[in-house]
Amino acid sequence: MPEFQTVAVIGMGYIGLPTAAVIASRGIQVIGIDNNECVIKTIVSGAIPIPEPDLDGLVQKVVSNGALRVSTEFERADVFLIAVPTPLDGDKRPDLGCVMKAVDRIVEVLSPGNLVILESTSPVGTTEEVAARIAKQRPDLTIGGSDKAAIGVAYCPERVLPGRILSELVNNDRCIGGVTPHCARRAQRFYRLFVRAPCIATNSRAAEMVKLAENAYRDANIAFANEVSLICDRHGINVWEVIDLANRHPRVKILQPGPGVGGHCIAVDPWFIVNSAPDIAKLIRTSREINDGKIDYVFQQAVQLIEEHPYASVACFGLAFKANVDDLRESPALQIARKLCARYGSRIKLVEPHIRELPPSISEFGAALTDLDEAIRTCEIAILLVDHNEFKTVPLGERRHLSVIDTRGIWQDMTAAL
Ligand code: SAJ
């Protein structure tokens, strides 16, 4: 009999839903659990609550053939995979409330021999806490042992890039940390059912740190690019040219500066490290501060340009947290646009081809979502905040009349203020 016949995935969001769909497509019975009724209804109706290429087709297929069921209720399964949010609280400390709530619901249906896997980005030691929480509530069960009845507990961070989730889910290497070596090996056998790349075993604390280090590494590298951009501005040098030329060195690969770092991962996860070792994590904290500092820097640049042209209409190009997505979470572009709208109201036009409606946090200032062509035709100032493909293809001839702040380096032939 197969070792893993039924899997419960808790959290039907950016990671949980694609993971559940991929596992279901391998012929394993999956139950997707989410406490949000709307999310469940959306999936049952054959739609998906998040935009992701090709995910709708896969979800429709596994829902209609019965391999994936969704529910707000927890039920028995061989494997419980937790993919719920771990946001920061107001003091930039990790909020593990959703993880612990999920664990408390899992223990109610947990049976001997089950495997519990945490995928949510978590501070070091969280998986051991999960194991201790299970042990406390279910003294009838043993945890981590090699006997068949023992509960396995492991941490396996997700690594997928939004926009490429389905491919990266099966093709990226996985790092799998058990609270005991036996747990790691069991979780390894589970991931090998649907991951084509190496699944490498370690302990849970190392695996938790791997995830945090990956995102802090990217944040620090972007911070380097952002700091170089500030220095270039001070010296009146074109940063895009400098980076392009520096990257011709065989061992140099500077990333791209921008208006700051957004999304629900890179702008958040480094704080988990800073919180756990504030006296040591100096570079990681400073990187966060440099990247966050770009938001106000770009805002001030924009204000200066707008004040120099008191009668000009202004368009912000892009609100998403990065190119070619509609995700506005932790978006520096959205924050800059919002500050400009708060100051200049309906004088600011907002261009975001990936959304149909503005979020209330910005529409309250009377700014309107404007079509790309109309914004180019009617505005004199452009604040380019996101490097969407739609913006890259606007030819110089169409934007010659614009005064531009180009935070992404895609309209360099016309940049006025960088
Ligand atoms: N950015 C720059 N300059 C660059 C690259 C990115 O300013 O040269 C900005 C983007 O515009 C965006 C932010 O950084 O605002 C983050 O974008 P991203 O594409 O670097 O990363 P995410 O947040 O979409 O996904 C990251 C990935 N982590 C790493 O690359 C180490 C992904 O693999 C993770 O699975 C994901 O975080 C996550 O869920 O943790």
XYZ file of C-alpha atoms and ligand atoms in Angstrom:
458
model
C 0.000 0.000 0.000
C 1.416 3.474 -0.826
C 2.838 5.277 2.216
C 1.030 8.568 1.440
C -2.494 8.118 0.107
C -4.215 11.256 1.391
C -2.804 14.742 1.876
C -4.419 17.722 3.614
C -3.022 21.088 2.517
C -3.880 23.875 4.951
C -4.063 27.324 3.350
C -5.340 27.698 -0.233
C -3.214 30.724 -1.100
C -0.251 31.436 -3.381
C 1.620 28.329 -2.235
C -1.017 25.970 -0.826
C -3.332 25.888 -3.833
C -0.702 25.214 -6.518
C 0.973 22.648 -4.247
C -2.350 20.891 -3.604
C -3.144 20.880 -7.329
C 0.263 19.476 -8.303
C 0.077 16.710 -5.666
C -3.487 15.865 -6.768
C -2.287 15.645 -10.377
C 0.034 12.813 -9.279
C -2.976 10.664 -8.386
C -2.906 11.356 -4.626
C -6.169 12.275 -2.866
C -5.862 15.864 -1.639
C -8.109 17.907 0.603
C -7.469 21.656 0.472
C -8.483 23.435 3.680
C -9.016 27.162 4.119
C -10.967 29.089 6.728
C -12.122 31.611 4.110
C -15.471 30.456 2.680
C -15.096 32.719 -0.369
C -11.817 31.016 -1.305
C -13.468 27.596 -1.026
C -16.486 28.698 -3.105
C -14.216 30.161 -5.785
C -12.257 26.911 -6.145
C -15.423 24.774 -6.147
C -16.846 26.979 -8.919
C -13.828 26.111 -11.078
C -12.042 29.447 -10.664
C -8.902 30.332 -8.688
C -8.537 33.017 -5.995
C -5.027 34.033 -7.148
C -3.705 34.888 -10.604
C -1.016 32.442 -11.740
C -0.333 31.219 -15.287
C -1.862 27.788 -16.063
C -3.060 27.245 -12.485
C -6.764 27.625 -13.372
C -6.643 24.771 -15.893
C -4.834 22.437 -13.493
C -7.168 23.239 -10.580
C -10.256 22.740 -12.757
C -8.901 19.375 -13.891
C -8.115 17.995 -10.410
C -11.311 19.399 -8.872
C -13.480 17.941 -11.625
C -11.843 14.493 -11.482
C -12.219 14.453 -7.693
C -8.497 14.303 -6.860
C -8.716 17.697 -5.092
C -11.581 18.510 -2.746
C -11.716 21.748 -0.761
C -13.335 22.491 2.571
C -13.276 24.731 5.626
C -13.258 21.613 7.822
C -10.235 19.571 8.892
C -10.328 15.829 8.350
C -8.035 12.815 8.662
C -5.135 12.445 6.202
C -1.739 10.735 5.988
C 0.121 14.016 5.472
C -0.733 17.525 6.729
C 1.043 20.282 4.844
C 0.785 23.766 6.383
C 1.001 26.706 3.950
C -0.561 29.603 5.869
C 0.700 33.211 6.139
C 3.354 34.196 8.687
C 3.187 38.010 8.565
C 4.970 40.558 10.735
C 3.145 42.216 13.596
C 3.264 45.977 14.269
C 6.711 45.627 15.920
C 8.103 43.705 12.919
C 8.008 40.441 14.889
C 6.807 37.222 13.220
C 3.154 36.466 13.867
C 2.820 32.672 14.025
C -0.865 32.776 14.973
C -2.098 31.138 11.743
C 0.496 28.337 11.974
C -0.353 27.516 15.572
C -4.112 27.669 14.885
C -3.621 25.218 12.021
C -1.582 22.910 14.285
C -4.323 22.996 16.935
C -6.907 21.947 14.356
C -4.612 19.231 12.968
C -4.083 17.639 16.393
C -7.855 17.073 16.626
C -7.734 14.696 13.640
C -4.143 13.420 13.890
C -3.671 9.629 13.759
C -0.635 7.430 14.480
C 1.849 7.423 11.598
C 0.848 10.833 10.183
C 3.367 13.302 8.809
C 3.061 17.052 9.551
C 5.036 19.400 7.296
C 5.405 23.153 7.711
C 6.097 25.149 4.522
C 5.326 28.672 5.765
C 8.378 30.915 6.196
C 9.132 30.692 9.912
C 11.738 31.753 12.461
C 14.347 29.196 13.529
C 12.884 26.755 16.067
C 9.249 26.990 14.896
C 9.064 23.383 13.657
C 10.368 22.117 17.007
C 7.678 24.269 18.644
C 5.083 22.653 16.400
C 6.307 19.197 17.462
C 6.178 20.204 21.147
C 2.672 21.616 20.715
C 1.461 18.371 19.162
C 3.138 16.315 21.912
C 1.513 18.418 24.623
C -1.994 18.081 23.213
C -1.690 14.463 22.133
C 0.269 12.566 24.809
C -1.134 9.367 23.251
C 1.142 9.872 20.213
C 4.925 9.618 19.917
C 6.808 12.148 17.775
C 9.804 11.711 15.514
C 10.615 8.059 16.196
C 11.326 5.403 13.583
C 8.358 3.166 14.449
C 5.409 3.197 12.061
C 3.039 4.783 14.583
C 5.252 7.808 15.322
C 4.189 11.233 14.055
C 6.676 12.812 11.643
C 7.289 16.561 11.839
C 9.341 18.407 9.221
C 10.001 21.807 7.672
C 10.259 22.245 3.906
C 10.345 25.854 2.685
C 8.709 26.786 -0.582
C 10.956 28.544 -3.101
C 8.687 29.278 -6.033
C 8.640 32.538 -7.945
C 5.178 34.013 -8.531
C 4.478 33.794 -12.254
C 6.457 30.547 -12.573
C 4.971 28.618 -9.651
C 3.857 25.429 -11.414
C 7.184 24.889 -13.096
C 9.311 25.834 -10.069
C 7.227 23.623 -7.743
C 8.408 20.517 -9.535
C 11.782 21.660 -10.896
C 13.402 23.490 -7.952
C 15.586 21.610 -5.463
C 13.938 21.207 -2.053
C 15.599 21.366 1.315
C 13.813 19.205 3.880
C 14.447 19.531 7.589
C 13.155 16.963 10.064
C 12.880 17.357 13.821
C 14.670 13.980 13.701
C 16.589 12.365 10.811
C 13.791 9.828 10.471
C 11.235 12.646 9.983
C 13.452 14.214 7.314
C 13.683 10.938 5.407
C 9.906 10.435 5.530
C 9.254 13.956 4.262
C 11.890 13.363 1.574
C 9.963 10.314 0.356
C 6.800 12.443 0.248
C 8.318 15.289 -1.801
C 9.893 12.856 -4.240
C 6.345 11.931 -5.292
C 5.973 15.249 -7.118
C 9.365 17.036 -7.187
C 11.703 16.156 -10.073
C 14.756 17.927 -8.597
C 16.944 16.805 -5.673
C 15.214 16.778 -2.246
C 17.985 17.224 0.278
C 17.543 16.261 3.918
C 18.754 18.297 6.882
C 17.435 19.245 10.330
C 14.450 21.553 10.776
C 16.416 24.475 12.259
C 18.835 24.518 9.326
C 15.966 24.315 6.826
C 14.210 27.263 8.505
C 17.421 29.281 8.316
C 17.992 28.298 4.668
C 14.699 29.925 3.661
C 15.402 33.097 5.620
C 18.975 33.298 4.314
C 17.802 32.943 0.688
C 15.453 35.908 0.881
C 17.792 38.011 3.040
C 20.558 37.346 0.486
C 18.390 38.703 -2.332
C 17.333 41.682 -0.214
C 20.970 42.527 0.592
C 21.944 42.263 -3.074
C 19.105 44.557 -4.133
C 20.090 46.939 -1.312
C 23.597 47.065 -2.780
C 22.150 48.063 -6.164
C 19.889 50.624 -4.505
C 22.772 52.136 -2.545
C 24.870 52.365 -5.714
C 21.925 54.139 -7.378
C 21.817 56.769 -4.616
C 25.566 57.346 -4.884
C 25.336 57.630 -8.681
C 22.512 60.190 -8.303
C 24.681 62.223 -5.935
C 27.523 62.232 -8.480
C 25.263 62.796 -11.503
C 26.152 59.440 -13.082
C 23.712 57.112 -14.871
C 23.422 54.076 -12.572
C 22.028 51.808 -15.293
C 25.087 52.386 -17.427
C 27.392 51.840 -14.426
C 25.739 48.520 -13.533
C 25.690 47.356 -17.128
C 29.395 48.072 -17.470
C 30.331 46.643 -14.042
C 28.462 43.436 -14.877
C 30.799 42.889 -17.801
C 33.364 41.872 -15.177
C 33.280 38.044 -15.095
C 32.656 37.842 -11.334
C 30.318 40.813 -10.851
C 26.511 40.533 -11.090
C 24.902 43.616 -9.571
C 21.097 43.436 -9.429
C 18.769 46.221 -10.544
C 17.923 49.234 -8.386
C 14.285 50.213 -8.073
C 11.769 52.157 -5.973
C 12.205 49.682 -3.077
C 11.560 46.011 -2.465
C 8.032 44.634 -2.276
C 6.082 41.418 -2.120
C 5.164 39.295 0.849
C 8.571 37.580 1.157
C 11.731 39.571 0.569
C 10.445 42.713 2.285
C 9.325 40.624 5.270
C 11.507 37.567 5.881
C 14.798 39.347 6.709
C 13.066 40.790 9.784
C 12.676 37.208 11.094
C 16.472 37.000 11.172
C 16.932 40.495 12.626
C 14.495 39.669 15.418
C 16.221 36.440 16.295
C 19.740 37.962 16.462
C 19.459 41.775 16.532
C 23.007 42.277 17.814
C 24.526 40.323 14.890
C 22.204 40.889 11.912
C 23.602 44.325 11.030
C 23.967 43.939 7.276
C 20.539 42.323 6.977
C 18.843 45.108 8.966
C 20.675 47.840 7.059
C 19.664 46.240 3.752
C 16.016 46.399 4.793
C 16.438 50.039 5.760
C 18.164 50.946 2.480
C 15.463 49.241 0.412
C 12.622 50.779 2.417
C 14.400 54.147 2.234
C 14.083 54.145 -1.553
C 10.315 54.654 -1.219
C 10.682 58.054 0.411
C 13.619 58.979 -1.805
C 11.577 58.414 -4.995
C 8.599 60.217 -3.461
C 10.780 63.262 -2.721
C 12.215 63.184 -6.258
C 8.684 63.108 -7.656
C 7.538 65.964 -5.422
C 10.459 68.093 -6.579
C 9.658 67.469 -10.257
C 5.929 68.093 -9.753
C 6.554 71.341 -7.849
C 8.736 72.531 -10.730
C 5.751 72.031 -13.089
C 2.771 73.372 -11.128
C 0.201 72.913 -13.922
C 1.356 69.550 -15.231
C -0.696 66.341 -15.015
C 1.196 63.436 -13.530
C 0.973 59.720 -14.304
C 2.363 56.925 -12.110
C 3.198 53.948 -14.295
C 2.739 50.717 -12.322
C 1.401 49.873 -8.883
C 2.329 46.172 -8.579
C 5.247 45.013 -6.437
C 7.177 43.856 -9.497
C 6.982 43.485 -13.255
C 4.138 41.641 -14.997
C 2.149 40.658 -11.891
C -1.040 42.122 -10.425
C 0.080 41.588 -6.815
C 0.000 44.820 -4.801
C 1.183 43.344 -1.495
C 3.943 45.399 0.171
C 4.339 47.205 -3.141
C 6.739 50.174 -3.040
C 5.095 51.485 -6.237
C 1.707 51.504 -4.528
C 3.143 53.267 -1.478
C 4.795 55.985 -3.576
C 1.661 56.474 -5.699
C -0.487 56.623 -2.569
C 1.717 59.327 -1.028
C 1.528 61.329 -4.262
C -2.262 60.923 -4.413
C -2.556 62.004 -0.776
C -0.666 65.196 -1.643
C -1.923 65.986 -5.158
C -5.323 64.201 -5.334
C -6.909 63.806 -8.774
C -3.934 65.461 -10.456
C -2.289 62.035 -10.262
C -3.332 59.432 -12.862
C -2.575 55.795 -12.103
C -1.683 53.300 -14.825
C -1.714 49.626 -13.858
C -2.662 47.342 -16.766
C -2.834 44.292 -14.468
C -5.716 45.446 -12.268
C -9.291 46.548 -13.021
C -10.022 48.394 -9.796
C -7.952 50.506 -7.436
C -7.681 49.346 -3.823
C -9.613 51.599 -1.380
C -6.333 52.635 0.276
C -5.579 54.729 -2.817
C -8.964 55.415 -4.442
C -9.964 57.423 -1.370
C -7.798 60.301 -2.638
C -9.824 60.742 -5.833
C -7.134 59.439 -8.193
C -8.315 57.407 -11.163
C -7.086 54.272 -12.874
C -6.113 55.440 -16.354
C -5.425 53.631 -19.573
C -1.776 53.666 -20.726
C -2.487 55.508 -23.992
C -4.592 58.152 -22.311
C -1.971 58.759 -19.609
C 0.731 59.250 -22.227
C -1.503 61.565 -24.221
C -2.735 63.712 -21.346
C 0.162 63.889 -18.873
C 3.377 65.861 -18.876
C 5.116 64.093 -15.985
C 5.686 60.329 -15.759
C 6.778 58.513 -12.595
C 7.779 55.075 -13.873
C 7.512 52.679 -10.924
C 7.211 49.158 -12.395
C 8.989 47.626 -15.383
C 5.899 45.950 -16.872
C 6.347 44.718 -20.459
C 3.537 47.075 -21.563
C 5.641 50.072 -20.504
C 8.875 48.788 -22.045
C 7.296 48.810 -25.486
C 6.233 52.489 -25.446
C 8.524 53.997 -28.105
C 10.542 57.132 -27.473
C 8.490 59.030 -30.049
C 5.340 58.632 -27.924
C 6.896 59.846 -24.677
C 9.200 62.596 -25.923
C 6.969 65.245 -24.315
C 7.183 63.652 -20.851
C 9.417 64.655 -17.947
C 10.308 61.245 -16.530
C 11.481 59.779 -13.247
C 12.449 56.278 -14.294
C 12.980 54.122 -11.196
C 13.458 50.933 -13.234
C 15.801 52.041 -15.989
C 13.528 51.161 -18.910
C 13.020 54.675 -20.334
C 16.610 55.748 -20.034
C 16.670 57.633 -23.322
C 14.324 60.234 -21.750
C 15.177 60.294 -18.038
C 15.005 63.806 -16.633
C 15.536 63.428 -12.937
C 17.644 60.371 -12.160
N 13.734 43.638 -7.202
C 14.557 44.729 -7.451
N 15.706 44.524 -8.153
C 16.051 43.289 -8.633
C 15.217 42.196 -8.364
C 14.058 42.387 -7.640
O 14.278 45.866 -7.042
O 17.110 43.207 -9.287
C 12.509 43.847 -6.421
C 11.236 43.511 -7.198
O 10.825 44.575 -8.000
C 10.274 43.203 -6.063
C 11.168 42.547 -5.005
O 12.492 42.912 -5.342
O 9.729 44.400 -5.531
C 11.069 41.049 -4.888
O 10.947 40.455 -6.177
P 11.706 39.088 -6.570
O 11.350 38.767 -7.963
O 13.146 39.211 -6.268
O 11.156 38.010 -5.546
P 9.686 37.491 -5.085
O 9.313 38.226 -3.837
O 8.698 37.458 -6.185
O 10.038 35.944 -4.718
C 11.056 35.670 -3.782
C 11.999 34.610 -4.369
N 13.193 34.469 -3.523
C 14.441 34.569 -4.013
O 14.660 34.832 -5.182
C 15.562 34.342 -3.065
C 11.248 33.272 -4.489
O 12.126 32.249 -4.932
C 10.652 32.883 -3.137
O 9.918 31.655 -3.208
C 9.704 33.980 -2.703
O 10.465 35.205 -2.569
C 9.092 33.564 -1.370
O 7.911 33.132 -1.400
O 9.774 33.585 -0.353
